[in-house]
Amino acid sequence: MEQERERNGRLCCLCSGRAALRRPKTLQQLCRECFFRVFEDEIHQVIVSNGLFTRGERVAIGASGGKDSTVLAYVLAKLNQTHDYGLHLFLLSVDEGITGYRDDSLETVHRNQIQYGLPLKVVSYKDLYGWTMDEIVATIGKKNNCTFCGVFRRQALDRGAALLKVDKLVTGHNADDIAETVLLNILRGDIARLSRCTSITTGEDGPIPRCKPFKYTYEKEIASILQMLIVVLPESSSKIWKDSDLGRFSTSLDQVRISGFLQLQKCQSKEHVNGVKWCKACVLLDGLNRGLPKLGIGRSHGVIGASRDRNERNGGKTIESKQCGTLDF
């Protein structure tokens, strides 16, 4: 047997065919077909054992154009068909307005839309907040701008999910992402977030829960699936992928994912999907609109208090906010 292995190279431990890779998670030697099957079966078991979905639900897939969300769109579309989940799937993407970054990745999202036949909704910072990230960076500089992007992005996903009237929002956060978040919360000493950051479903007390089907999936395996997926696409489909995609996907496009875990408080606005006056996004946006963007960084009560004082001096006028509607004092 050992001599046969040496002659034929590594053999798949499941079908004895030619192995394509060794799984980082189990160290099994697997061929491409068996790897796809095992990968999909594991995600299916995670979905079923955790009761992530209910038949007939509308589910939005947070689609950034990165490797995680691209593979998530593929596997959910495949499992929904194979196992007859009965889900209505949508792609939801956020355009932060970052030239040379998000505009390129949105092309990938549009390709996902074509490949998997899923409806796509794109929401933009410009439409929601009146600012693009390029404009925010030009105002505040390169330091602290990730705070704006992370908070705004989280709320933008909520707004987009509300527009689609979905029951669940799924994201491509994987085991590596969750481990990273655990370490960050330990370093910050944030016990409250540490206690919930490993949950596979969050926001169950809110209008739109978020699920992480890739909670137990290694990032390296997701990258392997994507590379194989591009290779095995039919020629007509593979032409819609650029030559640079493999290289681009080898490093995460979600450069703001760490700040994306920042907690967004609830906002008491009739228009907003969540329901405490002055959420973090409102505070940051108010600072931008007042020409004092750094007031939104760190402790926010100074901004809130200053805004209240200003409105009292102005006879109780309201503050207009594109993302939260009108806030009355």
Coordinates of C-alpha atoms in Angstrom, one line a residue:
M1 CA 0.0 0.0 0.0
E2 CA 2.8 2.4 0.9
Q3 CA 4.5 1.6 -2.5
E4 CA 1.2 2.4 -4.3
R5 CA 1.0 5.7 -2.4
E6 CA 4.5 6.6 -3.5
R7 CA 3.7 5.7 -7.1
N8 CA 0.4 7.5 -7.3
G9 CA 1.1 10.3 -4.9
R10 CA -1.2 11.1 -2.0
L11 CA -4.5 9.2 -2.0
C12 CA -7.9 10.5 -0.8
C13 CA -8.8 8.8 2.5
L14 CA -12.4 8.5 1.5
C15 CA -12.4 7.4 -2.1
S16 CA -8.8 6.4 -2.7
G17 CA -8.6 8.8 -5.6
R18 CA -5.8 11.3 -6.1
A19 CA -5.8 13.7 -3.1
A20 CA -5.9 17.4 -3.8
L21 CA -5.1 18.7 -0.4
R22 CA -4.7 17.9 3.3
R23 CA -7.5 19.4 5.4
P24 CA -6.0 21.8 8.0
K25 CA -8.9 21.0 10.3
T26 CA -8.5 17.2 10.4
L27 CA -5.3 16.6 8.4
Q28 CA -7.2 14.2 6.1
Q29 CA -6.0 13.7 2.6
L30 CA -8.9 14.5 0.3
C31 CA -9.6 14.8 -3.4
R32 CA -11.5 17.9 -4.6
E33 CA -14.9 16.2 -4.9
C34 CA -14.7 14.6 -1.4
F35 CA -13.5 17.9 0.1
F36 CA -16.5 19.8 -1.3
R37 CA -18.8 17.1 -0.1
V38 CA -17.3 17.0 3.5
F39 CA -17.2 20.8 3.7
E40 CA -20.9 21.1 2.6
D41 CA -22.0 18.3 4.9
E42 CA -20.3 20.0 7.9
I43 CA -22.0 23.4 7.2
H44 CA -25.4 21.5 6.8
Q45 CA -24.9 19.9 10.2
V46 CA -24.1 23.2 11.8
I47 CA -27.2 24.7 10.3
V48 CA -29.4 21.8 11.4
S49 CA -28.0 21.2 14.8
N50 CA -28.2 24.9 15.8
G51 CA -31.6 25.5 14.2
L52 CA -30.3 28.5 12.3
F53 CA -33.2 28.7 9.8
T54 CA -36.9 27.9 9.5
R55 CA -38.5 26.9 6.3
G56 CA -39.9 29.8 4.3
E57 CA -37.7 32.4 6.0
R58 CA -36.2 35.3 4.0
V59 CA -32.4 35.3 4.6
A60 CA -29.9 38.0 3.5
I61 CA -26.3 37.0 2.9
G62 CA -23.9 39.8 3.9
A63 CA -21.9 40.0 0.6
S64 CA -18.6 42.0 0.7
G65 CA -17.0 40.4 -2.3
G66 CA -14.4 38.7 -0.1
K67 CA -13.6 35.0 0.0
D68 CA -15.8 34.3 3.1
S69 CA -19.0 35.8 1.8
T70 CA -18.4 34.5 -1.7
V71 CA -18.1 30.9 -0.4
L72 CA -21.0 31.5 2.0
A73 CA -23.2 32.5 -1.0
Y74 CA -22.2 29.4 -2.9
V75 CA -22.7 26.9 0.0
L76 CA -26.0 28.3 1.2
A77 CA -27.4 28.4 -2.4
K78 CA -26.2 24.8 -2.8
L79 CA -27.5 23.5 0.5
N80 CA -30.8 25.3 0.1
Q81 CA -31.4 23.4 -3.1
T82 CA -29.9 20.1 -2.1
H83 CA -31.6 19.8 1.3
D84 CA -34.7 21.8 0.4
Y85 CA -34.5 24.3 3.2
G86 CA -37.2 26.4 1.5
L87 CA -35.3 29.6 2.1
H88 CA -35.6 32.8 0.1
L89 CA -32.0 34.0 -0.2
F90 CA -30.8 37.5 -1.0
L91 CA -27.3 39.1 -1.4
L92 CA -26.9 42.3 0.6
S93 CA -23.8 44.4 0.0
V94 CA -22.6 47.7 1.5
D95 CA -20.9 50.3 -0.7
E96 CA -18.7 52.3 1.8
G97 CA -17.5 54.6 -1.0
I98 CA -13.8 53.6 -1.0
T99 CA -12.3 54.1 -4.4
G100 CA -10.2 51.2 -5.6
Y101 CA -11.4 48.9 -2.8
R102 CA -15.2 48.5 -2.6
D103 CA -15.9 49.4 -6.2
D104 CA -13.7 46.4 -7.3
S105 CA -15.2 44.0 -4.7
L106 CA -18.7 45.0 -5.8
E107 CA -17.9 43.6 -9.2
T108 CA -17.4 40.2 -7.5
V109 CA -20.7 40.5 -5.7
H110 CA -22.4 41.2 -9.1
R111 CA -20.7 38.0 -10.4
N112 CA -22.0 36.1 -7.4
Q113 CA -25.5 37.4 -8.3
I114 CA -25.2 36.0 -11.9
Q115 CA -23.6 32.7 -10.8
Y116 CA -26.1 31.8 -8.1
G117 CA -29.2 33.6 -9.4
L118 CA -29.7 35.5 -6.2
P119 CA -31.4 38.9 -5.9
L120 CA -28.9 41.6 -4.9
K121 CA -29.4 44.8 -2.8
V122 CA -26.6 47.4 -2.5
V123 CA -26.9 50.1 0.2
S124 CA -24.4 52.9 0.3
Y125 CA -22.9 55.2 2.9
K126 CA -23.6 58.1 0.7
D127 CA -27.3 57.4 0.5
L128 CA -27.7 56.5 4.2
Y129 CA -25.4 59.0 5.8
G130 CA -24.6 61.6 3.2
W131 CA -20.9 60.8 3.4
T132 CA -18.6 58.3 1.6
M133 CA -15.6 56.8 3.5
D134 CA -13.3 58.7 1.1
E135 CA -14.9 61.9 2.3
I136 CA -14.7 60.8 5.9
V137 CA -11.0 60.0 5.6
A138 CA -10.4 63.3 4.0
T139 CA -12.1 65.0 6.9
I140 CA -10.7 63.0 9.9
G141 CA -7.5 61.6 8.4
K142 CA -6.2 58.1 8.4
K143 CA -6.3 57.7 12.2
N144 CA -9.6 56.6 13.8
N145 CA -11.5 56.3 10.4
C146 CA -12.0 52.5 10.9
T147 CA -14.3 53.4 13.8
F148 CA -16.6 55.2 11.5
C149 CA -16.5 52.5 8.9
G150 CA -17.2 49.6 11.3
V151 CA -20.1 51.3 13.1
F152 CA -21.6 52.6 9.9
R153 CA -21.2 49.3 8.1
R154 CA -23.0 47.4 10.9
Q155 CA -25.9 49.8 10.8
A156 CA -26.0 49.8 7.0
L157 CA -26.4 46.0 7.0
D158 CA -29.3 46.4 9.4
R159 CA -30.9 49.0 7.2
G160 CA -30.4 46.9 4.1
A161 CA -31.8 43.8 5.8
A162 CA -34.9 45.9 6.8
L163 CA -35.4 47.1 3.3
L164 CA -35.3 43.5 2.1
K165 CA -37.7 42.5 4.9
V166 CA -35.6 39.5 5.8
D167 CA -36.0 37.3 8.9
K168 CA -32.2 36.6 9.3
L169 CA -28.9 38.1 8.2
V170 CA -26.0 35.7 7.7
T171 CA -22.4 36.7 7.6
G172 CA -19.2 34.9 6.6
H173 CA -17.4 35.2 10.0
N174 CA -15.3 32.1 10.5
A175 CA -13.5 30.3 13.3
D176 CA -10.4 32.5 12.8
D177 CA -12.5 35.7 13.0
I178 CA -14.2 34.6 16.2
A179 CA -10.8 33.6 17.8
E180 CA -9.5 37.0 16.8
T181 CA -12.5 38.7 18.4
V182 CA -12.1 36.7 21.6
L183 CA -8.5 37.8 21.9
L184 CA -9.4 41.5 21.3
N185 CA -12.1 41.4 24.0
I186 CA -9.6 39.8 26.4
L187 CA -7.1 42.5 25.7
R188 CA -9.7 45.2 26.1
G189 CA -11.0 43.6 29.3
D190 CA -14.5 43.7 27.8
I191 CA -16.3 40.9 29.7
A192 CA -19.7 41.7 28.4
R193 CA -18.7 41.3 24.7
L194 CA -16.5 38.3 25.6
S195 CA -19.5 36.5 26.9
R196 CA -21.5 36.8 23.7
C197 CA -18.9 37.1 20.9
T198 CA -18.7 33.3 20.3
S199 CA -22.5 32.9 19.9
I200 CA -23.5 31.5 16.5
T201 CA -26.6 33.6 16.5
T202 CA -26.7 37.2 17.9
G203 CA -29.3 39.9 18.1
E204 CA -32.1 37.4 18.8
D205 CA -33.8 40.1 21.0
G206 CA -33.8 42.5 18.1
P207 CA -35.8 42.6 14.8
I208 CA -33.2 40.9 12.6
P209 CA -30.9 38.2 14.2
R210 CA -27.5 37.5 12.7
C211 CA -26.1 34.0 12.1
K212 CA -22.6 32.7 11.5
P213 CA -22.8 29.3 9.6
F214 CA -19.0 29.3 9.3
K215 CA -18.4 29.5 13.1
Y216 CA -16.5 26.2 13.2
T217 CA -14.9 26.6 9.7
Y218 CA -11.2 27.4 9.3
E219 CA -10.3 30.4 7.1
K220 CA -7.7 28.4 5.2
E221 CA -10.4 25.9 4.2
I222 CA -12.7 28.6 2.9
A223 CA -9.8 29.9 0.8
S224 CA -9.2 26.4 -0.6
I225 CA -12.9 26.0 -1.5
L226 CA -12.9 29.3 -3.3
Q227 CA -9.8 28.4 -5.3
M228 CA -11.3 25.1 -6.3
L229 CA -14.7 26.7 -7.0
I230 CA -13.1 29.0 -9.5
V231 CA -11.2 26.2 -11.2
V232 CA -14.3 23.9 -11.6
L233 CA -16.7 26.6 -12.8
P234 CA -18.0 26.0 -16.4
E235 CA -16.0 27.9 -19.0
S236 CA -19.0 30.3 -19.6
S237 CA -19.1 31.1 -15.9
S238 CA -15.4 31.2 -15.2
K239 CA -14.9 34.0 -17.8
I240 CA -16.7 36.4 -15.5
W241 CA -13.8 36.1 -13.0
K242 CA -10.8 38.3 -13.4
D243 CA -7.3 36.8 -13.5
S244 CA -6.5 38.8 -10.4
D245 CA -9.3 37.3 -8.3
L246 CA -7.4 34.4 -6.9
G247 CA -4.6 36.7 -5.7
R248 CA -7.0 39.2 -4.4
F249 CA -8.9 36.6 -2.4
S250 CA -5.8 35.2 -0.9
T251 CA -5.8 38.2 1.5
S252 CA -9.0 39.3 3.2
L253 CA -10.8 42.2 1.6
D254 CA -12.6 42.9 4.8
Q255 CA -9.9 45.3 6.2
V256 CA -12.4 46.8 8.6
R257 CA -13.8 43.6 10.1
I258 CA -12.2 44.2 13.5
S259 CA -13.9 47.5 13.9
G260 CA -17.0 45.9 12.4
F261 CA -17.4 44.1 15.7
L262 CA -17.9 47.3 17.6
Q263 CA -21.2 47.2 19.5
L264 CA -23.9 49.4 18.0
Q265 CA -26.3 50.6 20.6
K266 CA -30.0 50.8 19.8
C267 CA -31.4 54.0 18.5
Q268 CA -34.9 55.4 19.4
S269 CA -35.9 56.5 15.9
K270 CA -39.1 55.7 14.0
E271 CA -37.1 55.0 10.8
H272 CA -34.3 52.9 12.3
V273 CA -34.8 49.1 12.5
N274 CA -33.5 48.9 16.1
G275 CA -35.6 50.8 18.7
V276 CA -31.7 54.3 23.1
K277 CA -31.6 57.6 21.7
W278 CA -28.3 58.5 20.1
C279 CA -26.8 55.3 18.9
K280 CA -23.0 55.2 18.1
A281 CA -23.7 55.9 14.4
C282 CA -25.8 59.0 15.3
V283 CA -23.0 60.3 17.5
L284 CA -20.3 59.8 14.8
L285 CA -22.5 61.3 12.1
D286 CA -23.4 64.3 14.2
G287 CA -19.7 65.0 14.8
L288 CA -19.1 64.8 11.1
N289 CA -22.0 67.1 10.2
R290 CA -20.9 69.7 12.8
G291 CA -17.4 69.7 11.5
L292 CA -16.1 68.1 14.7
P293 CA -15.6 64.5 13.7
K294 CA -13.2 63.6 16.6
L295 CA -16.0 64.3 19.1
G296 CA -17.5 61.1 17.9
I297 CA -14.4 59.0 18.9
G298 CA -14.2 57.4 22.3
R299 CA -16.6 58.6 24.9
S300 CA -19.8 59.8 23.2
H301 CA -21.6 61.5 26.1
G302 CA -19.8 64.8 25.4
V303 CA -21.3 64.9 21.9
I304 CA -24.7 64.0 23.1
G305 CA -24.6 66.6 25.8
A306 CA -23.3 69.3 23.5
S307 CA -26.0 68.5 21.0
R308 CA -28.7 68.7 23.6
D309 CA -27.4 72.0 24.9
R310 CA -27.3 73.3 21.4
N311 CA -30.9 72.3 20.7
E312 CA -32.1 73.8 24.0
R313 CA -30.4 77.1 23.0
N314 CA -32.1 76.9 19.6
G315 CA -35.5 76.5 21.1
G316 CA -35.7 72.7 21.0
K317 CA -35.1 72.3 17.2
T318 CA -34.7 68.9 15.8
I319 CA -31.6 67.2 14.3
E320 CA -32.1 65.8 10.8
S321 CA -30.3 62.5 10.3
K322 CA -30.5 60.4 7.1
Q323 CA -29.8 57.2 8.8
C324 CA -32.0 57.6 11.9
G325 CA -34.7 60.1 10.8
T326 CA -35.6 63.0 13.0
L327 CA -34.5 63.1 16.6
D328 CA -36.6 65.3 18.8
F329 CA -35.5 66.7 22.1

